[in-house]
Coordinates of C-alpha atoms in Angstrom, one line a residue:
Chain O
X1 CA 60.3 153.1 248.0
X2 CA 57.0 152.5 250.2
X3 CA 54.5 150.9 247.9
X4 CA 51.1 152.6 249.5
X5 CA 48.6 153.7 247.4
X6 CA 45.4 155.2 247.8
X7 CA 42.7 153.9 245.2
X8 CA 42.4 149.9 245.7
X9 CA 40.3 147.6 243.2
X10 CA 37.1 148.4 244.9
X11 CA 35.0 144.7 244.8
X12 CA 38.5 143.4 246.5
X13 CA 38.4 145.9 249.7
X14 CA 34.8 145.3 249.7
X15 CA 34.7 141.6 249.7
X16 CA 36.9 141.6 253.0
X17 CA 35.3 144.6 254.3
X18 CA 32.0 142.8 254.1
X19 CA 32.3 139.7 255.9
X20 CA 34.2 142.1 258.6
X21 CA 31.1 144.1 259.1
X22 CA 28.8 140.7 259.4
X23 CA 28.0 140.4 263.2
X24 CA 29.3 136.9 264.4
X25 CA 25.9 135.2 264.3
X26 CA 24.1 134.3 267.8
X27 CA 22.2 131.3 267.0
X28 CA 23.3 127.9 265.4
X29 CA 22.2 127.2 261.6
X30 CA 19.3 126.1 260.7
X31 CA 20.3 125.5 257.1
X32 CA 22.8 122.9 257.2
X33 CA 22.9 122.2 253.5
X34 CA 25.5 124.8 253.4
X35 CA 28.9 122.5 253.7
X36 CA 32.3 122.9 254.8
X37 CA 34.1 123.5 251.4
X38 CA 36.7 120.9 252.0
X39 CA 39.3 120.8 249.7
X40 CA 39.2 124.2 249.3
X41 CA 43.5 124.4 249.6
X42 CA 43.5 122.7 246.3
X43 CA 41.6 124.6 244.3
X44 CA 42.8 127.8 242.7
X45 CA 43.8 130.5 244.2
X46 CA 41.9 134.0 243.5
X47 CA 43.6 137.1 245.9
X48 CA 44.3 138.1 249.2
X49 CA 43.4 140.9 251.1
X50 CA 44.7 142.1 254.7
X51 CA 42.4 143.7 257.2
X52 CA 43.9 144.8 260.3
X53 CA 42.7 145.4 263.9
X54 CA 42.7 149.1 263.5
X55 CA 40.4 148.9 260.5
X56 CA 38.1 151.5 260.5
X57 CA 34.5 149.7 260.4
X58 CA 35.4 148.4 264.2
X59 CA 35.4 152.2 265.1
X60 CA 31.2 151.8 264.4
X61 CA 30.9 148.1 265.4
X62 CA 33.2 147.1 268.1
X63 CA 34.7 143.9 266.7
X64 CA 33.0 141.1 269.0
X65 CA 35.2 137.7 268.9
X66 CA 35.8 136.0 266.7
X67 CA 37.3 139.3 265.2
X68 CA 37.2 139.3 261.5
X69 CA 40.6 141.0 261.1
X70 CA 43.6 138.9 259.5
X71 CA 44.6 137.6 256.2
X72 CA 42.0 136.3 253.6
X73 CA 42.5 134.3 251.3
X74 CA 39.7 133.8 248.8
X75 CA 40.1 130.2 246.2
X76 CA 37.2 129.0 243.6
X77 CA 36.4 125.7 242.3
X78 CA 36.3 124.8 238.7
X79 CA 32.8 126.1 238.4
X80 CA 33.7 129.0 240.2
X81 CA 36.3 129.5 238.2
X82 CA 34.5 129.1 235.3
X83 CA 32.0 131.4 236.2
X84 CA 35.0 133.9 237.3
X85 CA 35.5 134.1 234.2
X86 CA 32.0 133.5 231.9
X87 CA 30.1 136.2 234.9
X88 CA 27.4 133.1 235.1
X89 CA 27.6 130.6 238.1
X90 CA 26.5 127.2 237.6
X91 CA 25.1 125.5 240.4
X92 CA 27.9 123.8 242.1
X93 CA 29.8 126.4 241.9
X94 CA 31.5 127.4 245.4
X95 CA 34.1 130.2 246.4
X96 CA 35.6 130.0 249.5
X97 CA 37.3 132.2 251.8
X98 CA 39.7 131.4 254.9
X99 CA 41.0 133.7 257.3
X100 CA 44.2 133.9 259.0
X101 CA 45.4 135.4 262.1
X102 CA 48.1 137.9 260.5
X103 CA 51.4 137.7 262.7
X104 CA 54.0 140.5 262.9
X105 CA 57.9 139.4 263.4
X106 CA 60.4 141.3 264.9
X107 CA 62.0 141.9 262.0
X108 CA 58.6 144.0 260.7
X109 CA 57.9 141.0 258.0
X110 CA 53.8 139.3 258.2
X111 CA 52.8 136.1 257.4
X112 CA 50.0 133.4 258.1
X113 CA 48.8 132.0 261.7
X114 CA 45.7 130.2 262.4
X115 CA 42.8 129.7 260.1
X116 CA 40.2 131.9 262.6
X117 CA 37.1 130.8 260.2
X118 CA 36.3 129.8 256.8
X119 CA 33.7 131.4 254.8
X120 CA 31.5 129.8 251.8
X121 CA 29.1 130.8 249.1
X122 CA 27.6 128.0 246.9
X123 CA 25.4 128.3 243.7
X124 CA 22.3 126.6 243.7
X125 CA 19.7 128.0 242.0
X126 CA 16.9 126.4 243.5
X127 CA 17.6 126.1 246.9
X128 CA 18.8 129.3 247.6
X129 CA 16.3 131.3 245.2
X130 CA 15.8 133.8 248.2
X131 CA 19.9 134.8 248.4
X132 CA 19.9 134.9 245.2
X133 CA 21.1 131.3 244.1
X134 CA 23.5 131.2 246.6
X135 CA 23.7 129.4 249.9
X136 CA 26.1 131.6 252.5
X137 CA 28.8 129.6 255.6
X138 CA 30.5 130.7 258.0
X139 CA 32.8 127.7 259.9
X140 CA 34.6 128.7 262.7
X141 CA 37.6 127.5 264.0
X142 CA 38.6 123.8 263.8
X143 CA 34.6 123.3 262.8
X144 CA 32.7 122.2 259.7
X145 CA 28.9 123.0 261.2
X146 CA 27.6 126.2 259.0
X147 CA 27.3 128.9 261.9
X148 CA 24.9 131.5 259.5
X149 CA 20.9 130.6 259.9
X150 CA 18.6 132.1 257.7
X151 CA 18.7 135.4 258.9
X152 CA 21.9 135.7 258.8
X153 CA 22.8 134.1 255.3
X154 CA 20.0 137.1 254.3
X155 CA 22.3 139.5 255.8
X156 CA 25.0 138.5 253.5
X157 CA 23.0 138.4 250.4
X158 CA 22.1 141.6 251.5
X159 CA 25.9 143.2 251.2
X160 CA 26.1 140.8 247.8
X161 CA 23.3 142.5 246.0
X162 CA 25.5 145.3 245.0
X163 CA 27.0 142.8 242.7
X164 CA 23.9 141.6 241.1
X165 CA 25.3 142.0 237.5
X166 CA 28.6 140.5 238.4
X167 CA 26.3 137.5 239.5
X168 CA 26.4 138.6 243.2
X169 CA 29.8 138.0 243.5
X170 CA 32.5 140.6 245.0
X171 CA 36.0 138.3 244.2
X172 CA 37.7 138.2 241.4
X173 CA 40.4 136.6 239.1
X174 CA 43.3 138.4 237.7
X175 CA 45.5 136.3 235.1
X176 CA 48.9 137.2 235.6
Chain B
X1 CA 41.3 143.4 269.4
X2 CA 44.5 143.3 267.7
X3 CA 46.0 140.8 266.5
X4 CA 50.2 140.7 266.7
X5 CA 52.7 138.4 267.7
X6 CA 56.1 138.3 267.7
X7 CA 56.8 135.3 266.9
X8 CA 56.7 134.3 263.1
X9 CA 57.5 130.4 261.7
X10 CA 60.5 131.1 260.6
X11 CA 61.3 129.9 257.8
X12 CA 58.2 131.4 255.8
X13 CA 59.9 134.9 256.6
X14 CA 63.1 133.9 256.0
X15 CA 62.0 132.8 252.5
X16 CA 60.2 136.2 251.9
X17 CA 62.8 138.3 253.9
X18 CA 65.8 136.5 251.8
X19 CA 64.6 137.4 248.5
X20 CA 64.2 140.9 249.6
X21 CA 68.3 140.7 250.2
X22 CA 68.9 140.0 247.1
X23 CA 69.9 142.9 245.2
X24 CA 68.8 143.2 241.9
X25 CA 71.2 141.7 239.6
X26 CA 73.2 143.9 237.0
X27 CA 74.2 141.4 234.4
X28 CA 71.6 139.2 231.9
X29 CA 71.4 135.6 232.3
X30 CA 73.9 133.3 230.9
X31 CA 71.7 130.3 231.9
X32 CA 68.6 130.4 230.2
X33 CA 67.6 127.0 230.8
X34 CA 65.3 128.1 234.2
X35 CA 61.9 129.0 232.3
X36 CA 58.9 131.5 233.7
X37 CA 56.7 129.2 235.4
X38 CA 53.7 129.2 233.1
X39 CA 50.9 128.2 234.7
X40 CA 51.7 129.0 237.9
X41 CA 48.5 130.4 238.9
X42 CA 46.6 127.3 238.2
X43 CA 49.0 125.5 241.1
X44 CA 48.6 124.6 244.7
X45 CA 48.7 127.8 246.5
X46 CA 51.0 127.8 249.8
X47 CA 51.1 130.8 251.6
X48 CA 51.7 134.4 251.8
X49 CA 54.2 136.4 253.7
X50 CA 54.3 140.7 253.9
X51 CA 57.5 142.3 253.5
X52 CA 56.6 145.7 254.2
X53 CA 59.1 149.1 252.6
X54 CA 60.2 149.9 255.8
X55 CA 61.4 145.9 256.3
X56 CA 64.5 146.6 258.4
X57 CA 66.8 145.1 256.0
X58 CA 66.1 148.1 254.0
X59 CA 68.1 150.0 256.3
X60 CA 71.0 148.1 255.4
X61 CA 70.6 147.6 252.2
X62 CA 69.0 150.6 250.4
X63 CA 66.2 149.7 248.2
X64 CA 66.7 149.6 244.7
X65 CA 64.2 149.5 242.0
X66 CA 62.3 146.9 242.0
X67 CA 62.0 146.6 245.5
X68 CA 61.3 143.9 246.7
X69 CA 58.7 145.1 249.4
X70 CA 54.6 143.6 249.0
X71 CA 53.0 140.9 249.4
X72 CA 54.5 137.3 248.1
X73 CA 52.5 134.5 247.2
X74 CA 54.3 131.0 246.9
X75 CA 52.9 127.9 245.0
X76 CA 54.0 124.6 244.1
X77 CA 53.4 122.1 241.3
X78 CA 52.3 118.6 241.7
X79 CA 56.3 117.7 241.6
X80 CA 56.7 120.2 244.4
X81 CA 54.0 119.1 246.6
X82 CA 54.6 115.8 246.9
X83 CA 58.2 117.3 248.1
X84 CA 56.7 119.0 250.5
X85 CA 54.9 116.3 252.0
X86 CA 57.8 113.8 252.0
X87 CA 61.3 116.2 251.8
X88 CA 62.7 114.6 248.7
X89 CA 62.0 116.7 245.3
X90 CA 61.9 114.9 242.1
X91 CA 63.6 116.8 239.5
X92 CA 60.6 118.9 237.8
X93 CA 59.4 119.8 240.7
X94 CA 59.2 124.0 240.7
X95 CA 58.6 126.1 243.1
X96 CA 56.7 129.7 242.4
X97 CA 56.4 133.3 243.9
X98 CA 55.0 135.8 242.9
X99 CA 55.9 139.6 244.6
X100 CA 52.3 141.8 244.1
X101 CA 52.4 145.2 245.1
X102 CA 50.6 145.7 248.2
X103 CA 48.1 148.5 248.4
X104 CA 46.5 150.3 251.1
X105 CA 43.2 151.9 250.8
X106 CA 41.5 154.9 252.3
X107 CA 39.5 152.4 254.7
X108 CA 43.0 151.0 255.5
X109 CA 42.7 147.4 254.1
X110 CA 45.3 145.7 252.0
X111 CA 45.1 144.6 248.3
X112 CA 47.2 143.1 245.8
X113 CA 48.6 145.3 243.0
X114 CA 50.4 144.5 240.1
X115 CA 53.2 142.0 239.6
X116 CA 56.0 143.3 240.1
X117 CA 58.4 139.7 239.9
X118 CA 58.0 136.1 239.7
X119 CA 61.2 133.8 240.7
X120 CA 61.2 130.3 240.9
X121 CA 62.8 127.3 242.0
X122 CA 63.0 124.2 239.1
X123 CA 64.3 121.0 240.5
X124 CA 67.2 119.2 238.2
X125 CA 69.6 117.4 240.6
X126 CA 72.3 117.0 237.2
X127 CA 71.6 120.3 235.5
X128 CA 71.7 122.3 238.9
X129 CA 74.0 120.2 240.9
X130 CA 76.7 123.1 242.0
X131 CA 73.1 124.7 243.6
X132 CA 72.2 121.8 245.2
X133 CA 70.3 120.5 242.4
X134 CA 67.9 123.6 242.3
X135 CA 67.8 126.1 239.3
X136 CA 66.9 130.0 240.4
X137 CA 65.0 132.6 238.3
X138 CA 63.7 135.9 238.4
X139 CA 61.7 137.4 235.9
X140 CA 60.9 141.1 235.8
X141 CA 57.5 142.7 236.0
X142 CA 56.0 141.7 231.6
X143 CA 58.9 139.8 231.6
X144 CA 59.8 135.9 230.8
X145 CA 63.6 136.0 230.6
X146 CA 65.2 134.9 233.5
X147 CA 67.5 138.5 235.0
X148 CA 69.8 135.6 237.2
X149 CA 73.1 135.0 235.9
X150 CA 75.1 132.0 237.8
X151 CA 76.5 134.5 240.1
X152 CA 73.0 135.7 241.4
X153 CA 71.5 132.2 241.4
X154 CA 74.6 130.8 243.3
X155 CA 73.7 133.7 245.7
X156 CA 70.2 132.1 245.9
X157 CA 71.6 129.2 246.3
X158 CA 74.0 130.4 249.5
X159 CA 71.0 131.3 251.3
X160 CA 68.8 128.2 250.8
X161 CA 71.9 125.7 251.9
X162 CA 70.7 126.7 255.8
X163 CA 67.9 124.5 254.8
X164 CA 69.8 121.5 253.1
X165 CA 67.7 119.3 255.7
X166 CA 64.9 120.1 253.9
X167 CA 65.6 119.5 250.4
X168 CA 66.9 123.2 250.4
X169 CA 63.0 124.7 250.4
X170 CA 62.5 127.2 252.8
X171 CA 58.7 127.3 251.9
X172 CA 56.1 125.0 253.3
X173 CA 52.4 123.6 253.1
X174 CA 50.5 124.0 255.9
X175 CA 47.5 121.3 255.8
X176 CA 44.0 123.0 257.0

């Protein structure tokens, strides 16, 4: 049997398909008081998704590197989590997002490579009023400086509006 | 551009390509003692690993439902982890995966699915000691009853001895 089906929880697809269509940004921050989420590995674990190379979107924007294709992984602190599952965000609350290179054995099987970037969104009500409460990072490989400035942390917000009544936020957190 | 190697660390695709050997067993457990790993989800993620339906070993080994082709997550308790940090497990320390069903939408990214399996690995050097001190279980999509009788967990068992130097755990923590 070939599991392959066509409908996919729509926010999920989304979530990855968004930060895929995000141009890499061209300037340095010039918000810094988004911060690397570290510790993110220990916090709990929300979903994956998998976009490859071929996927579509980079047919209408020619992925420019780093190419947002790979394995993501998406994890939520406590007040994430808590908002996850209340639909309000306290500030402090922070999702993150890594992705992977996606390697290809020989024997067909895919698993994890690199961590290419790590991605952030962080409630705070106040200080990101205009993004709707949330402050946006992007952290490229090996580096904890927030590559998004303020135009570009708009652009996201911009994608994250769709979710407005889910508290602009695309992932999700399926008990199982 | 695309990203593809051929070269995968091994032993997370051995982990996930071993289970997919494993035919499903026929018989009920007679050792009930290795529990569903309640909780699981709130664990230390590891990794994922993709073991797609047309997984060559298929072609050996026809498919039978459930196959065990999607995408596998593996976590560890706190037992577990500090295992994987120093090589030596405690007795409690367990070992979860979770087999999703992997889903391709029209855009062609990848989701999770459903559960389809848990299995685990529960530490008990005296309990488990004819399987190198490790307990095996497998339980079926809604399921908490373990399906593996001692046959099928000493057939876990077989296939994790080629990693005796490493407490018998073919998974791993990468630190990132």
């Amino acid at each position: 049997m070939r599991t392959r089906t066509i409908v996919l929880a729509g926010f999920v697809t989304v979530a990855a398909a968004a930060l895929a269509l995000v141009p890499p940004p061209s300037v340095r921050a010039d918000n810094a008081t988004v911060a690397f989420p570290d510790g993110y590995r220990n916090w709990t674990f929300l979903h994956s998704s998998l976009v490859p190379g071929a996927f579509g979107a980079f047919s209408k924007m020619p992925c420019v590197k780093p190419c947002t294709n790979g394995i993501f992984h998406f994890y939520a602190n406590e007040l994430a989590m808590k908002g996850l599952r209340s639909g309000a965000y306290e500030d402090g609350a922070i999702i993150a997002e890594e992705m992977l290179e996606f390697k290809i054995g020989e024997n067909g099987t895919g698993g994890e490579g690199r961590r290419v970037l790590a991605a952030v969104m962080v409630k705070d009500a106040g200080r990101y009023a205009s993004t709707g409460g949330w402050g946006f990072g992007n952290f490229d490989e090996g580096s904890k400086t927030n590559t998004l400035d303020a135009k570009a942390q708009q652009a996201c917000f911009q994608c994250h509006v769709a979710r407005k009544d889910n508290g602009y936020v695309f992932t999700r957190y399926v008990e199982r």
